[in-house]
Short mmCIF file of C-alpha atoms and ligand atoms in Angstrom, two decimals:
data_model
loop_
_atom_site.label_atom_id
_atom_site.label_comp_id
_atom_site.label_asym_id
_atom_site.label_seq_id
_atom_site.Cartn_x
_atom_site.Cartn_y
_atom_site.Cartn_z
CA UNK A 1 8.12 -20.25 -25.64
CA UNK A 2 4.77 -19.51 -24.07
CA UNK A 3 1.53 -19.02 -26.24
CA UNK A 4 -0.55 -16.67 -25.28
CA UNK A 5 -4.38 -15.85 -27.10
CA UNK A 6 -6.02 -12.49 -27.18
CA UNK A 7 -9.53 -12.59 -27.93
CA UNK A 8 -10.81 -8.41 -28.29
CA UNK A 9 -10.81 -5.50 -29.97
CA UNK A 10 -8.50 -3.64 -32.85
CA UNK A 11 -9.10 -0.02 -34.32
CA UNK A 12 -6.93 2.83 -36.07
CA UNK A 13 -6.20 5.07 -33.54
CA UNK A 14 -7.01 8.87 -34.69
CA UNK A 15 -5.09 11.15 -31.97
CA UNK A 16 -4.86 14.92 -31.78
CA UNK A 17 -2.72 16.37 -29.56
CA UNK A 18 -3.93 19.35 -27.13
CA UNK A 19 -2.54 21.73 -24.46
CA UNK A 20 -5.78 20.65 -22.20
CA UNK A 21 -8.64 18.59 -22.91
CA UNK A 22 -11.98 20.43 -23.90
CA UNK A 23 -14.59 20.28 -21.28
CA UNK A 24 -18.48 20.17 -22.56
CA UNK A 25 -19.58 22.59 -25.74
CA UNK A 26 -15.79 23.41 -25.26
CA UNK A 27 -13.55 23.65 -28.76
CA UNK A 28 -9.82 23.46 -28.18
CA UNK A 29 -7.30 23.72 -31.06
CA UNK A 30 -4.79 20.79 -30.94
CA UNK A 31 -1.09 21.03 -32.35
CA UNK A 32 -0.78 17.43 -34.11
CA UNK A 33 -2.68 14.84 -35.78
CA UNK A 34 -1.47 11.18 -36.16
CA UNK A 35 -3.10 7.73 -37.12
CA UNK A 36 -2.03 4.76 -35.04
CA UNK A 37 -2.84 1.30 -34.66
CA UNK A 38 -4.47 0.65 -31.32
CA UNK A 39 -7.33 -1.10 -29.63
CA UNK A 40 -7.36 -2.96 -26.64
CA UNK A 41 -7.15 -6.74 -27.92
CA UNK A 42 -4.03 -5.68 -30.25
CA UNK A 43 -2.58 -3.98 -27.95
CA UNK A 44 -2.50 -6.35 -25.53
CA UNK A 45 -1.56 -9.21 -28.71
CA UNK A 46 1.46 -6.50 -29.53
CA UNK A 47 3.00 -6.60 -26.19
CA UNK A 48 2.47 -10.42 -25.39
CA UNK A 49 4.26 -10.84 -28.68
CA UNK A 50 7.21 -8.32 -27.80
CA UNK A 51 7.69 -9.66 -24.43
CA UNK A 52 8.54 -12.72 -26.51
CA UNK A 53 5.12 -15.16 -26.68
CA UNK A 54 3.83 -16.84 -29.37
CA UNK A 55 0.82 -14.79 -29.85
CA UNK A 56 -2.18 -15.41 -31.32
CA UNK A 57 -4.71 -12.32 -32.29
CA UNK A 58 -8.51 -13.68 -32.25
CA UNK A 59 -10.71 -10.76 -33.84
CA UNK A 60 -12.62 -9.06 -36.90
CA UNK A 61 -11.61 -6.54 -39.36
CA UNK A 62 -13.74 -4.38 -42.26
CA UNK A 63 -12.53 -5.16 -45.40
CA UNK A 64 -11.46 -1.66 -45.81
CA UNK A 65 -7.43 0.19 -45.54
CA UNK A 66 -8.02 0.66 -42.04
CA UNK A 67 -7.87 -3.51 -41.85
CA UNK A 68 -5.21 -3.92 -44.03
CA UNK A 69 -2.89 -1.63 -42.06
CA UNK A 70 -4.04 -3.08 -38.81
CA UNK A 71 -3.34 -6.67 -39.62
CA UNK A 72 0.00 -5.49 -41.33
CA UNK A 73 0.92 -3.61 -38.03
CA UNK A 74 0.27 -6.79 -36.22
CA UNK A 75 2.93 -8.74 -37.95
CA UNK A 76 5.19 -6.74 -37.92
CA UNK A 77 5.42 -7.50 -34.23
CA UNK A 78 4.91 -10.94 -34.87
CA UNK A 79 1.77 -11.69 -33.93
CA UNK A 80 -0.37 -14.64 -35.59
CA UNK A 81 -2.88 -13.12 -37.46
CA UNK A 82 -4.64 -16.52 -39.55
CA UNK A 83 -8.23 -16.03 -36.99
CA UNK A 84 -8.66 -12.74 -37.88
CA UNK A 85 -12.03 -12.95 -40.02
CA UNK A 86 -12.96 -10.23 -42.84
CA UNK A 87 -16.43 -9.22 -41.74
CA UNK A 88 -17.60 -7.50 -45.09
CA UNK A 89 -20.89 -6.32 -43.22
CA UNK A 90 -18.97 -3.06 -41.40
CA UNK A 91 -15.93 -0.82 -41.07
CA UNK A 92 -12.91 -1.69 -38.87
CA UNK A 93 -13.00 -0.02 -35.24
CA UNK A 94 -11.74 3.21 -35.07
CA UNK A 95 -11.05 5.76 -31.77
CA UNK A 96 -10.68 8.87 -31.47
CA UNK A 97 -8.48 9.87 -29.02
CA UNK A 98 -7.52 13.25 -27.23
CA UNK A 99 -3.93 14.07 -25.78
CA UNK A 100 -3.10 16.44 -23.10
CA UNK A 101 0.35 17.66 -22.77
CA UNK A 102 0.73 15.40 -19.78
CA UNK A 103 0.27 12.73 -21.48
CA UNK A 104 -3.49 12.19 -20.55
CA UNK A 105 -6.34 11.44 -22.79
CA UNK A 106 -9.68 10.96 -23.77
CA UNK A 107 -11.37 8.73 -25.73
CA UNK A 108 -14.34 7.65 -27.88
CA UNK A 109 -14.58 4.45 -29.68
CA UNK A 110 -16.80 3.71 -32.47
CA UNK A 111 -16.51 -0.38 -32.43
CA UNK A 112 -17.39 -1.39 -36.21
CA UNK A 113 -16.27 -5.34 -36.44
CA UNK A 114 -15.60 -5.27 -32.94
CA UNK A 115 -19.23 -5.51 -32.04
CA UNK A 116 -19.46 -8.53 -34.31
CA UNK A 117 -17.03 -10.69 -32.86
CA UNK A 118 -19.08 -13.85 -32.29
CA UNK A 119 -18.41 -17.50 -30.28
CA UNK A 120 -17.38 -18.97 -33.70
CA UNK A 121 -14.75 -16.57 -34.14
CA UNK A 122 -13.47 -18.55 -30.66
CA UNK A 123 -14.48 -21.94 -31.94
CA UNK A 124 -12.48 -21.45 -34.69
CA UNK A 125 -9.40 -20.72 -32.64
CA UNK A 126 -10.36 -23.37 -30.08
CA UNK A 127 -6.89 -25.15 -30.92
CA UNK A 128 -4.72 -22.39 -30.37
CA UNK A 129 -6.83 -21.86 -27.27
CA UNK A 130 -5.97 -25.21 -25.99
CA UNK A 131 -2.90 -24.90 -26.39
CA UNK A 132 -2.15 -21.52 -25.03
CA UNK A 133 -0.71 -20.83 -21.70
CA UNK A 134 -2.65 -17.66 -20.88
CA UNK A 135 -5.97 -15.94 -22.19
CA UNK A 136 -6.35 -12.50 -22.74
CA UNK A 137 -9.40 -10.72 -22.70
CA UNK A 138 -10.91 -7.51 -22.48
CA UNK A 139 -14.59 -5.72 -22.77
CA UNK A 140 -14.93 -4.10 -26.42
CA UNK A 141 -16.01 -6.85 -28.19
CA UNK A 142 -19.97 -8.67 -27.53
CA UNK A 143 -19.96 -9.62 -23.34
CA UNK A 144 -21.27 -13.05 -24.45
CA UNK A 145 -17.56 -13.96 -26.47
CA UNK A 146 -15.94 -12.79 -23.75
CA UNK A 147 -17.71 -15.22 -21.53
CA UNK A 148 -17.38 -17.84 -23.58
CA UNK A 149 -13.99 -17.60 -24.51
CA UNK A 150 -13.22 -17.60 -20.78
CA UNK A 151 -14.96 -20.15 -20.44
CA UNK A 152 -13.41 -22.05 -23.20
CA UNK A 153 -9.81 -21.26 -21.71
CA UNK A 154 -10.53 -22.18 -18.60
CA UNK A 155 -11.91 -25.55 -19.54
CA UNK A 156 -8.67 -25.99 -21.08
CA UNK A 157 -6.26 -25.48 -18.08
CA UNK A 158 -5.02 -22.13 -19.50
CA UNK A 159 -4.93 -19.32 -17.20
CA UNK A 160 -7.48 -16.42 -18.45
CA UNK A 161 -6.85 -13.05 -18.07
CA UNK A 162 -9.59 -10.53 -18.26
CA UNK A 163 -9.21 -6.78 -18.21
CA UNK A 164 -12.37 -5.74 -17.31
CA UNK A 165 -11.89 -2.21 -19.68
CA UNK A 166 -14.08 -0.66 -20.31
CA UNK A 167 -15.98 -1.26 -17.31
CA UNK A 168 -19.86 -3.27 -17.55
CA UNK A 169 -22.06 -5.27 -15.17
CA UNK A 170 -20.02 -8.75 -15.50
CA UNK A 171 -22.58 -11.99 -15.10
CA UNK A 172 -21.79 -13.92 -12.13
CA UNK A 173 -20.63 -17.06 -14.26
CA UNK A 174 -17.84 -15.56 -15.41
CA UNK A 175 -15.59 -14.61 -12.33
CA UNK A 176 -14.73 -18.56 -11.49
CA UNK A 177 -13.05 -18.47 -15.00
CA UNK A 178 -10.98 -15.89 -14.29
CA UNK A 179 -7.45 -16.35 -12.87
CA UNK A 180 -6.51 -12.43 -12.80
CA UNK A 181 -8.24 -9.76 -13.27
CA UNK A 182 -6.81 -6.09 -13.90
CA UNK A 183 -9.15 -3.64 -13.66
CA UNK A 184 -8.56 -0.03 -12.52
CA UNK A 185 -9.67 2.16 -9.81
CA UNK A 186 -13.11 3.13 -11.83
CA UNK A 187 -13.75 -0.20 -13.15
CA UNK A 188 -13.10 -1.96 -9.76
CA UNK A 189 -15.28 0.59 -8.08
CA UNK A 190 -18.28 -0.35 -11.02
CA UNK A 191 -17.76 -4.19 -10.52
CA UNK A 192 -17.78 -4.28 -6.82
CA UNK A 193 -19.73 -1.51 -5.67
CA UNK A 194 -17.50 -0.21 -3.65
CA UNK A 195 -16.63 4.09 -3.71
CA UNK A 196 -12.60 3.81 -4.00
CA UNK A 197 -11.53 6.78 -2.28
CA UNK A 198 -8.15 5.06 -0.36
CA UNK A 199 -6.32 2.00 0.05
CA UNK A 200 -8.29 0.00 2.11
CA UNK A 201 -11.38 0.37 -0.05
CA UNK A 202 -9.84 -0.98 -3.17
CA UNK A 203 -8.68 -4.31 -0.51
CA UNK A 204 -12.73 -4.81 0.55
CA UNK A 205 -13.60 -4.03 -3.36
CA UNK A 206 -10.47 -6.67 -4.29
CA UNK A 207 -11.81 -8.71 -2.02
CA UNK A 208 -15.57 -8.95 -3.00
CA UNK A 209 -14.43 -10.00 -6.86
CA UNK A 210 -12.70 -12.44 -5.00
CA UNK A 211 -15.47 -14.29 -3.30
CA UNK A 212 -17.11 -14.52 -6.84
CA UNK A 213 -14.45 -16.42 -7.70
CA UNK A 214 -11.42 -14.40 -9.25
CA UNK A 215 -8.04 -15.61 -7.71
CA UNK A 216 -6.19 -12.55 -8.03
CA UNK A 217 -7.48 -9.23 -8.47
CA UNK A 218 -4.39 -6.33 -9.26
CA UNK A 219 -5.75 -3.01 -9.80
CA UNK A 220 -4.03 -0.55 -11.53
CA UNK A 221 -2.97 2.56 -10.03
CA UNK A 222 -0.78 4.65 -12.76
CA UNK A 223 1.54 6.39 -10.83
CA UNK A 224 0.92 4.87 -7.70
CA UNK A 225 1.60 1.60 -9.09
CA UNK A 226 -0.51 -1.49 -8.31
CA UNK A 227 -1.94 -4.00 -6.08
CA UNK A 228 -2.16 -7.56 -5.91
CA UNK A 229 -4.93 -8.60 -3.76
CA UNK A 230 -5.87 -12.83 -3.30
CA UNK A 231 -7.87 -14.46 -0.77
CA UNK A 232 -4.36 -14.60 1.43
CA UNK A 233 -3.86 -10.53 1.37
CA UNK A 234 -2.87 -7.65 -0.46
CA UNK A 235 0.53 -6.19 -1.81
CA UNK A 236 1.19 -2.97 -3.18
CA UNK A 237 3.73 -3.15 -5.98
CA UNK A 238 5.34 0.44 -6.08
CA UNK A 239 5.48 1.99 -9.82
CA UNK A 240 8.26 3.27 -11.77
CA UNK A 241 8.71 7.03 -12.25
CA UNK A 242 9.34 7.62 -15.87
CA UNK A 243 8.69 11.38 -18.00
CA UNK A 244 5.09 10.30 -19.66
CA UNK A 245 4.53 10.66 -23.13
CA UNK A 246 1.44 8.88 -23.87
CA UNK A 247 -0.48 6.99 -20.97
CA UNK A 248 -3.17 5.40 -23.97
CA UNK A 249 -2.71 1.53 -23.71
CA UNK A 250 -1.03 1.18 -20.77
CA UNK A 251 -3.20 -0.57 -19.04
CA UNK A 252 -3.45 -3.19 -21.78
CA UNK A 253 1.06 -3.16 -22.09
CA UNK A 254 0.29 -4.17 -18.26
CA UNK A 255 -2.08 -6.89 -18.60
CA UNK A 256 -0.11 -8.24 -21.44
CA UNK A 257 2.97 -8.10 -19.43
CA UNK A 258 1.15 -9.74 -16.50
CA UNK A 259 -0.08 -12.21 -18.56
CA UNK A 260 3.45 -13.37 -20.48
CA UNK A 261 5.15 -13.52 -17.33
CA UNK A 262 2.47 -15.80 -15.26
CA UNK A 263 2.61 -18.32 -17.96
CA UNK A 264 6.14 -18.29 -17.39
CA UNK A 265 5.79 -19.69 -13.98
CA UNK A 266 6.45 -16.34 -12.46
CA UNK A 267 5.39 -15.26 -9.18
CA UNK A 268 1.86 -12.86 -9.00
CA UNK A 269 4.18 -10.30 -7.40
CA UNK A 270 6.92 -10.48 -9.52
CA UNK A 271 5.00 -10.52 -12.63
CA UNK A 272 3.15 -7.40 -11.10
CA UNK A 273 6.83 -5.86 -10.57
CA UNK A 274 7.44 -6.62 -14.52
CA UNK A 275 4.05 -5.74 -16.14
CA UNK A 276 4.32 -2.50 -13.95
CA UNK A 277 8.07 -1.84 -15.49
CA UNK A 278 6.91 -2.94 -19.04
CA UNK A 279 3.65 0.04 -18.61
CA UNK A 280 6.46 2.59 -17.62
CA UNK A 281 8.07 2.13 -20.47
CA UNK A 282 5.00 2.15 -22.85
CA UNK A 283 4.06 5.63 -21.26
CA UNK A 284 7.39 7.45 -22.12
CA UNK A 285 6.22 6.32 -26.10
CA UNK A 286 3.25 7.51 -28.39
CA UNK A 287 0.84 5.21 -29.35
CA UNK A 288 -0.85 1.95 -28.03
CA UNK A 289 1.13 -0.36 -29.82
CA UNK A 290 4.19 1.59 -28.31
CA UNK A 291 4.93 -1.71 -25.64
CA UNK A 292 8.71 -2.32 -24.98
CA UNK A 293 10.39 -5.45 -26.55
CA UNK A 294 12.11 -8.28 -23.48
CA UNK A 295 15.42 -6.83 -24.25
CA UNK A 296 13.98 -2.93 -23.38
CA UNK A 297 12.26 -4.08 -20.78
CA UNK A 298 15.23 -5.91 -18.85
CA UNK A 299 17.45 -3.07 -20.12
CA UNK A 300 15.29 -0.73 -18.18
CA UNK A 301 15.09 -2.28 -15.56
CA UNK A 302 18.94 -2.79 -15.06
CA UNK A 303 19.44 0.80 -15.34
CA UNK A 304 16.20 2.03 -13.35
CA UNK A 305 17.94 -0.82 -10.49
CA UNK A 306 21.34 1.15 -10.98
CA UNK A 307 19.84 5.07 -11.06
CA UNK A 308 18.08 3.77 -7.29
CA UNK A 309 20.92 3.05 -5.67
CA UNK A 310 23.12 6.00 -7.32
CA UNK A 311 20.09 8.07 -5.84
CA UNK A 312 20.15 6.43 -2.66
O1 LIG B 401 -6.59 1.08 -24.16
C1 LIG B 401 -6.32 1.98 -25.21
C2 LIG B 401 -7.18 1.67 -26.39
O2 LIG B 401 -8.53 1.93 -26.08
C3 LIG B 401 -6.89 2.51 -27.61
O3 LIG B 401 -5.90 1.93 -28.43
C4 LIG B 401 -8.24 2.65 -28.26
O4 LIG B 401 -8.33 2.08 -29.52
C5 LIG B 401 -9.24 2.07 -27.28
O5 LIG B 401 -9.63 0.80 -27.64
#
């Protein structure tokens, strides 16, 4: 079995669900309220752990129910939750998310223990670090963690993942840690510089985190799938079409996926092909933590193979 670490962010997820999203001074009245575990770190720990790693949740709590639930909600998937500290100084994250009927959202996080996850929270897990295949990462928690927890799984031979979400200046130093990165249209656009408007500009932006010292870069398209750009090219890796639910966590089901499947040994394209599958699935589900177990995942795609050439 592969180990996999995920160094970020958990909250309670507050949704309310909404015909449209309210523009500025704008009050719309939703039609449902629900409370569900998300955040981008546990999110991403969830569906490592689903996909069938042994996965290991690096982050802070409050010492409030919001905690409790969260860490319950964590293994229940099975994820290893001994380097989770109780930080009595502050709540647990929480975001507040709004859902359109297609499935779109909006979000605002208040971070809470996020924003005090320090380097001894990493030096603490620095065994299961060095002994995990892949590193996940993400931006919610302090820039300087993230750094040096890259740093500290790259020292170690593991293969560090960073999902650049939500989307800040990066320092220089940390690019040569990373093996993949996953960012999106906007946050590719922010790191590189570069105004995304059609495929070739997300190749020269690919291609500039590159020369910093990323291997791959695979932005994230949602419905248009994804692209795996290296020093040797770029591939687009087609999505699937799925009815969407929920699009909230996708991008972290993705990165998760990505990640699981490259410390398998798989291919960058083939992994792309999964994590995109194992997002599909997570968008036809409410909630973050929604990710499809490895039994969904190659259920769907045996009958997603079969409905293409029935369509054909
Ligand atoms: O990526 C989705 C996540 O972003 C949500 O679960 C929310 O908590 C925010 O962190």
């Amino acid at each position: 079995m592969v180990v996999v670490s995920v160094v970020g962010s958990i909250h309670m997820d507050f949704y309310i669900r909404l015909p449209k999203l309210p523009q500025q001074d704008e009050t719309v009245v939703g039609y449902g309220f629900t409370m569900l575990p998300g955040g981008k770190g546990a999110n991403q720990a969830v569906a490592a752990a689903r996909l069938g790693a042994e996965t290991y949740f690096i982050g802070r709590v409050g010492r409030d129910v919001f905690g409790s639930q969260l860490i319950d909600a964590l293994k229940i998937s099975k994820v290893n939750v001994d380097y989770i500290t109780i930080d009595d100084t502050t709540h647990t994250g929480v975001a507040f998310i709004l859902l359109n009927s297609s499935g779109e959202n909006m979000i605002a996080v208040a971070p809470g223990t996020d924003h005090r996850i320090s380097k001894d929270d990493v030096n603490r897990a620095a065994d299961v670090i060095g002994r995990s295949n892949t590193v996940l990462l993400q931006l919610e928690i302090p820039l300087d963690t993230v750094v040096y927890a890259a740093k500290i799984g790259w020292r170690s031979g593991a293969h560090v993942i960073l999902n650049p979400a939500p989307a800040i200046q990066l320092p220089e130093e940390v690019y040569k840690y990373v093996y993949a990165m996953t960012p999106n249209r906007v946050e590719l656009s922010m790191l590189s510089g570069v105004k995304i408007e059609g495929f070739n500009d997300i190749i020269r932006a690919g291609r500039i985190l590159i020369e910093k010292g990323v291997k791959y870069v695979v932005t994230t398209l949602g419905s248009d799938g994804s692209v795996v750009i290296s020093e040797y090219g770029a591939v687009h890796v087609p999505a699937y079409k799925v009815k969407v639910v929920d699009t909230t966590g996708a991008g972290d089901v993705f990165s998760a996926a990505l990640a699981v499947f490259i410390a398998e040994g798989m291919d960058i394209i083939d992994a792309c092909r999964m994590a995109n599958a194992a997002a599909a699935l997570k968008i036809t589900r409410m909630g973050a933590q929604s990710a499809p177990s490895r039994e969904e995942l190659i259920q769907f795609l045996k009958s997603y193979d079969m409905a293409e050439v029935v369509s054909r």
